[in-house]
Amino acid sequence: MSYMPQTPQKALPGAYVQTPAHQSQALSQQGQVAQTETQKTTPEEIQPTARAAKAVNEALWEESRYPELDSYIGQGISSEYEVSAQSAWAPFQKIKMYPIPDRIFEQYNRAQVSTIMGLFADFNHAWVAIDNALYLWDYTHPNPDLVSFEDATHTITAVKLVIPRAGVFVPSIVRLLVVATTADIILVGMSTQTASHGGKMVALYSLKMSTPVKGLDVDVIEGSDATGRIFFSGRGSDDIYEFTYQQEERWFTNRCAKINHTTKGYSTLTPALFFGQKVQQELVVRMVMDDSRRLLYTLSSKSTIRTFFMRSNSALDLVITKPLNQILSNVGHMTSQTELLTPAMRIVSISAITAQEASKTNLVASTSSGCRIFMSATSAYGSSPSSSTAPTSMQVQHVKFPPPENSIPLHNQSSQSNQSTQHSSAPSINTSSRALKETRSAVRYAPGYFLTFVVREQQPGTDLLFASAPDSARIAQPQIQQTPVRYPELAFWISLGSRAEDVGLATGEFSATSSPVGFGNELAVQFDRPTPEIAILTNTGVHMLRRRRLVDIFAAALRLGGGAEGLEGEVNRFVRRYGRGEVASTALAVACGQAFDVTSDSRLARISDPEVLELARKCFIEYGGKPEYPENSIHDRTIPAIDFVRPSPRHAGVARYISRLLRSIWKAPIVIEKLTPTGGFMVVSAVGLGKLQDTSQDLTKLKEFLTANKSFIEGLAGPEALGNVHSKREEVSLQGEHRALHALAVLIDRVIEGISFVLVLYDEKIEEIMISLANESRQQLRNLSYEGLCTTDLGKMLAKDLVKAIVNRNIVSGSNVETVAEALRRRCGSFCSADDVVIFKAQEFVKRGAEAGADSDVCRDYLNESLRLLRQVAGSLSMEQLQWTIGQYVALQFYAASIQLCLEKANESDRGNRALTWIQEGRPPGDRRGEAFEGRKKCYDLIYQVMLSVERSRTESPDMVDGQLTLSGKRREEAGDEINTADDEVFQTDLYDWYLQNDRADQLLEVESPYIITYLQRRSSEDVAHADLLWRYYVQKERYQDAAVVQLALAKSRFALSLDKRIEYLGNARTNASTTRPGIVRSSRTEVLREVSDLLEVANIQSDLVQRLRSDDRITADRRPKVMEELDGAILPLTVLFNTYCEPAYYFDLCILIYEAADHRVASDIKATWQNLLERAHTVAEQTDQGPEPYEMVAENVRSLGTKLGLSETMFPVTELLPMLKRYAHNFQHKSGPETWVLDIFIDLQVPFETLYATLENMFYNDEPPFQGRQRRLIANDIVYIARMWFQDNSRGSRSAFGGEDNAIAVSQMLHMVMQSGLDERRLEECQNLRMRIENLLR
């Protein structure tokens, strides 16, 4: 029900002023706002950070699916190489050569027996054993100190650095130096520490641990990093020994001992004796440990490979023996006969492949002909062995043949030349290349770095190094290759100028993941981990090779390409090989300064050449591809078109680059709680703080690049780019691209600030901050990752808690909170904005006010200042902060300010006032504007709490004392004024609801607000109680006309009201409408009054009908409730009442009332209905055994109806009714009842005597049946009776008889005539007396 038209909704001023669209588009968007908001269900809009996080996670997932080694080598052979003479494409780059110190050469010149050299590359140290002395030095230091071990008494034959078994030595002993001599093996402890120049300083400690090995001539030693076990063999035997050691001697074991794991019994105590022909003894030449599978591999001098399984009980079991002939037999099933794989060749090296790198492939054997044989070991039933089960067989899995012979550089060519010549294997596999025919030794490091040292006849004293590495980018994206490739590698040649003595990995073992899938993805970690470096020791120095990442190769290719034409050729080559997404990511990395190169003075430095950076920028912008919008393949038109846009490869490149920068921190927890050795509490970062700073710097450079080139990058250029589109499809594609790239830009900002925020946490005493958090928040923080911190609502919430904890801690320590908050804002604005600074400052004022005392002026000053600040930043207040502030204000009786702040916060949370339009439109369910109202209501609920607190405070202190308003009373009065004068219509609406929900209707009627009427009018359409309050409010304000309108509407409403209640409303409405008051327009009042009266008349008829039907026994019991339900409710139309109920039920009196109400003036209908009424009354009376006489019932019906009709000439036609009743009396009630009962009815109804007389006179003269002949005397008797009664009536007052002399003469004459009509004696006498009196008057 609506009483007044709703106020039309106005357009919001300034709405969509920042919408990046043309004016026409903006207008179109504004026109669609209401339609969008009122939809019941709309897909949730993904926040930019969430959208970008999804892109980053997808990039991380894709890179985690990098193929495992087994998938791209497979069963078979290959010879796929990209051997480039151009240094730009070389997989490795020689950084520099560290010369051997002169002091070493001085010691070398004193050698008498033997000299051996080696590397401890992971410590940046080299060593040389000269006779019985061992010297170590830091080869990266320009003038290193020598660390010597000279306790050996015999010539040193082998040296190995191993990891000790846990728990045997003190923690400072991090390595064991195993020194083998001709007589014994000695363990030497080693500790390390970081030197000032960044290298490692080592110290050696005598452990007094040794065991005799005389006669074994030990030259091969291997250790297990996982278990600390040490194995060795020598030139005097092919047995495998283990050096055992423990912390102290026991009953049956010494501190040190050796165990022979291959030969048992007496033979181990006696030397081998050979008689007759001399037999070449098989010796162990190399050992390799695979801790991931608990396997030890050995290579013998006869190229036999043996596999040993390390059991948990310190046993070592030989499980597989693979002689050369079996290996060649396996190879024979893969390729035809080749001179590179014959019994004449030998295996020069073996390298283990761990279970983390490959699930099937175990080992790589390198041959003297340059072939690499990949072998896999299986256990029973062909399954791959695990660390708890030993393998039972070994088979060749794959053979990689050498590169083409034409790839070998001429001896006079520089290995770092800038030639553009490229050498790659032909499509057919080359199985006869002699490029690596004279391989002396080889080594392989994960994920496939292969170094082969080849001896050339032209340079017999030097080694030519062939180095190759997997082409990771091609392996990662095999789908873009036009022709399938197997195990593609990049390779190059380099001359060392001397003989290689040892090779070592200067950086840690490579692993992108801990499982085979994704393990070898060098692209994923190229910005996240140190670049692998390999040290090669020769007799002139240590050569350092650095793995060239794709970003380095791309930058070098750009530098050497030269000019636009060269750039295009290089970039197209990259696109063909690696795809546009990878090219975009790599170009972006180069443009952001991620590429490194070796300078002319052999230093490794970032490439900052402006020309290279500009070429990379140009490549990123121009070769980034286009977004795709598959318009023709879209079937679901309910989803926005923009959601079908597939962003460009450029976007994929940016997301990929970001994921690589964030790889190690994205999923890492922010904090890790630990216990100190003394039992204290400690919080450490899961990611090193230096790593966080580096990541932040890299992201900052990326942000600066995107900002500087925003206008050139399609998708970031902004709305002006829409001017260049030529179709709707292009427009949608561009919008999708913009959305995706903008989300990444937002994420970059967020992560930069998130890292800064974490660094701030660790700058503070983070342990104290953690302890100050609530238990739930603390647990959530333990599980919070950097992704969660930067992209989720939980992260924002916890960040707010942490900021609050930081500020509170500084407040407690006496620090200036504004200074602390400002520092937070500068470093991480999104976590602590300028508004947060103001909030913290205001909170400090509140605390100072509380300390000053609630009734002091100082307290009020502090509170007023806090209110001023909080109102400025109300939109940034969290509900927790607002609740805390309101709680403080209430405790200090700062009631009015509490209400002001809550109202300010409510308005800021819904600046578009969407909640009001939602209320005005009837609160449609499912409408998102309802969320705006719920946000406001949280603030209003706080106001209601304040109101209750104000009421409770009245019991503690009165409002008035000695006729004066108290301070507390004044504060309560201010609060009431604040509530009543609030101009927030949504608040007033909710306040009125709160009044009614808490049985405070009287308070509602006392409200003096312009919104109360609007509220009650709006809610009146929903609830009768609100409508009742509305008309009561009008009556209280003496607005009777408005009250009548409301009551009339209630009577007409569809509410579940009884008919009596509606009649009551109409009665009150008629009273109010009848009340006059200055200022009310008369015509309006008359119209309302007329409508009320008309409806009330109908309602009364319906009420009579209800009463009749309720007692009418003609209605069945099951039918009666339904009839009552239909009638005892809404006021029905007269037509329904007449046709449906009154006429069928023979309620002819009600039919006549309906004629009256409907102004139905058809005389024939009225007369017929009266006739039916008389007949029905007579019939009912006759059928009633005990009851009135029929004439009495008829008389009562006529008398009652005449009263209701008010003697209407139309509805109560006396000239028709009187003859009708006379005929009824004559025909049906002759001699029943008084003779004049018919006339008495009309006299009782005060029908004018003149009318009755005239009617009877007409009946007398008309001579109509049945009053003919002698029956005319009946009419004559009535004329005499009426004349007498008329005369008596006139005699009571001063009126003239019969209304005048003429009438009196006419009556006298008439009486004279009726005297001749045969009156009985009594009537005759009466007539004579009356005529005499009339005549006397006339004289």
PDB file of C-alpha atoms in Angstrom, residues 191-276:
ATOM      1  CA  SER A 191      85.764 -25.941   9.716  1.00  0.00           C
ATOM      2  CA  THR A 192      84.800 -22.994   7.572  1.00  0.00           C
ATOM      3  CA  GLN A 193      83.800 -19.373   8.011  1.00  0.00           C
ATOM      4  CA  THR A 194      83.046 -16.545   5.650  1.00  0.00           C
ATOM      5  CA  ALA A 195      85.952 -14.262   4.906  1.00  0.00           C
ATOM      6  CA  SER A 196      85.772 -10.492   4.584  1.00  0.00           C
ATOM      7  CA  HIS A 197      86.129 -10.677   0.803  1.00  0.00           C
ATOM      8  CA  GLY A 198      83.137 -13.019   0.581  1.00  0.00           C
ATOM      9  CA  GLY A 199      85.033 -16.267   0.176  1.00  0.00           C
ATOM     10  CA  LYS A 200      85.512 -19.100   2.613  1.00  0.00           C
ATOM     11  CA  MET A 201      88.254 -19.489   5.209  1.00  0.00           C
ATOM     12  CA  VAL A 202      89.053 -23.038   6.254  1.00  0.00           C
ATOM     13  CA  ALA A 203      90.857 -24.458   9.236  1.00  0.00           C
ATOM     14  CA  LEU A 204      92.148 -28.034   9.645  1.00  0.00           C
ATOM     15  CA  TYR A 205      92.070 -30.025  12.875  1.00  0.00           C
ATOM     16  CA  SER A 206      93.866 -33.224  13.722  1.00  0.00           C
ATOM     17  CA  LEU A 207      91.353 -35.853  14.773  1.00  0.00           C
ATOM     18  CA  LYS A 208      93.896 -38.567  15.454  1.00  0.00           C
ATOM     19  CA  MET A 209      91.855 -40.970  13.379  1.00  0.00           C
ATOM     20  CA  SER A 210      93.567 -43.263  10.888  1.00  0.00           C
ATOM     21  CA  THR A 211      93.636 -46.837   9.716  1.00  0.00           C
ATOM     22  CA  PRO A 212      96.404 -48.757   7.936  1.00  0.00           C
ATOM     23  CA  VAL A 213      96.026 -49.508   4.201  1.00  0.00           C
ATOM     24  CA  LYS A 214      99.534 -50.574   3.367  1.00  0.00           C
ATOM     25  CA  GLY A 215      99.723 -52.365   0.036  1.00  0.00           C
ATOM     26  CA  LEU A 216      96.389 -51.080  -1.239  1.00  0.00           C
ATOM     27  CA  ASP A 217      97.821 -47.949  -2.870  1.00  0.00           C
ATOM     28  CA  VAL A 218      94.480 -46.105  -2.394  1.00  0.00           C
ATOM     29  CA  ASP A 219      93.637 -43.740  -5.217  1.00  0.00           C
ATOM     30  CA  VAL A 220      89.800 -43.692  -5.270  1.00  0.00           C
ATOM     31  CA  ILE A 221      87.706 -42.384  -2.364  1.00  0.00           C
ATOM     32  CA  GLU A 222      83.968 -41.643  -2.196  1.00  0.00           C
ATOM     33  CA  GLY A 223      81.734 -40.554   0.645  1.00  0.00           C
ATOM     34  CA  SER A 224      78.039 -40.616   1.330  1.00  0.00           C
ATOM     35  CA  ASP A 225      76.654 -37.205   2.243  1.00  0.00           C
ATOM     36  CA  ALA A 226      73.534 -38.740   3.761  1.00  0.00           C
ATOM     37  CA  THR A 227      75.136 -41.341   6.006  1.00  0.00           C
ATOM     38  CA  GLY A 228      78.733 -40.157   6.391  1.00  0.00           C
ATOM     39  CA  ARG A 229      80.098 -43.524   5.216  1.00  0.00           C
ATOM     40  CA  ILE A 230      83.479 -43.488   3.442  1.00  0.00           C
ATOM     41  CA  PHE A 231      84.467 -46.025   0.746  1.00  0.00           C
ATOM     42  CA  PHE A 232      87.786 -46.441  -1.025  1.00  0.00           C
ATOM     43  CA  SER A 233      89.772 -48.683  -3.319  1.00  0.00           C
ATOM     44  CA  GLY A 234      93.265 -48.720  -4.725  1.00  0.00           C
ATOM     45  CA  ARG A 235      95.635 -49.843  -7.388  1.00  0.00           C
ATOM     46  CA  GLY A 236      96.651 -52.829  -5.375  1.00  0.00           C
ATOM     47  CA  SER A 237      93.186 -54.451  -5.336  1.00  0.00           C
ATOM     48  CA  ASP A 238      89.771 -54.343  -6.953  1.00  0.00           C
ATOM     49  CA  ASP A 239      88.023 -54.636  -3.602  1.00  0.00           C
ATOM     50  CA  ILE A 240      85.731 -52.022  -2.092  1.00  0.00           C
ATOM     51  CA  TYR A 241      86.667 -50.999   1.408  1.00  0.00           C
ATOM     52  CA  GLU A 242      84.878 -48.878   3.939  1.00  0.00           C
ATOM     53  CA  PHE A 243      86.593 -46.598   6.419  1.00  0.00           C
ATOM     54  CA  THR A 244      84.567 -46.772   9.632  1.00  0.00           C
ATOM     55  CA  TYR A 245      84.883 -44.247  12.429  1.00  0.00           C
ATOM     56  CA  GLN A 246      83.114 -43.476  15.663  1.00  0.00           C
ATOM     57  CA  GLN A 247      83.339 -41.021  18.523  1.00  0.00           C
ATOM     58  CA  GLU A 248      85.111 -43.365  20.972  1.00  0.00           C
ATOM     59  CA  GLU A 249      86.438 -46.870  21.215  1.00  0.00           C
ATOM     60  CA  ARG A 250      84.147 -49.704  22.311  1.00  0.00           C
ATOM     61  CA  TRP A 251      84.664 -53.228  23.588  1.00  0.00           C
ATOM     62  CA  PHE A 252      85.015 -54.870  20.229  1.00  0.00           C
ATOM     63  CA  THR A 253      85.591 -51.930  17.863  1.00  0.00           C
ATOM     64  CA  ASN A 254      88.247 -49.278  17.550  1.00  0.00           C
ATOM     65  CA  ARG A 255      87.588 -45.650  16.778  1.00  0.00           C
ATOM     66  CA  CYS A 256      88.709 -46.307  13.193  1.00  0.00           C
ATOM     67  CA  ALA A 257      88.814 -49.397  11.043  1.00  0.00           C
ATOM     68  CA  LYS A 258      88.455 -50.605   7.481  1.00  0.00           C
ATOM     69  CA  ILE A 259      86.008 -53.185   6.180  1.00  0.00           C
ATOM     70  CA  ASN A 260      86.338 -55.140   2.942  1.00  0.00           C
ATOM     71  CA  HIS A 261      82.868 -55.425   1.448  1.00  0.00           C
ATOM     72  CA  THR A 262      83.767 -57.529  -1.587  1.00  0.00           C
ATOM     73  CA  THR A 263      86.307 -60.219  -0.502  1.00  0.00           C
ATOM     74  CA  LYS A 264      85.802 -62.142   2.715  1.00  0.00           C
ATOM     75  CA  GLY A 265      88.028 -64.374   4.833  1.00  0.00           C
ATOM     76  CA  TYR A 266      91.750 -65.021   4.803  1.00  0.00           C
ATOM     77  CA  SER A 267      92.311 -63.583   1.343  1.00  0.00           C
ATOM     78  CA  THR A 268      91.940 -60.132   2.780  1.00  0.00           C
ATOM     79  CA  LEU A 269      95.035 -60.621   4.903  1.00  0.00           C
ATOM     80  CA  THR A 270      97.419 -61.879   2.233  1.00  0.00           C
ATOM     81  CA  PRO A 271      98.589 -60.215  -0.968  1.00  0.00           C
ATOM     82  CA  ALA A 272      97.599 -61.716  -4.278  1.00  0.00           C
ATOM     83  CA  LEU A 273     100.280 -63.913  -5.877  1.00  0.00           C
ATOM     84  CA  PHE A 274     100.362 -64.608  -9.617  1.00  0.00           C
ATOM     85  CA  PHE A 275     102.328 -67.461 -11.170  1.00  0.00           C
ATOM     86  CA  GLY A 276     103.055 -67.996 -14.810  1.00  0.00           C
TER      87      GLY A 276
END
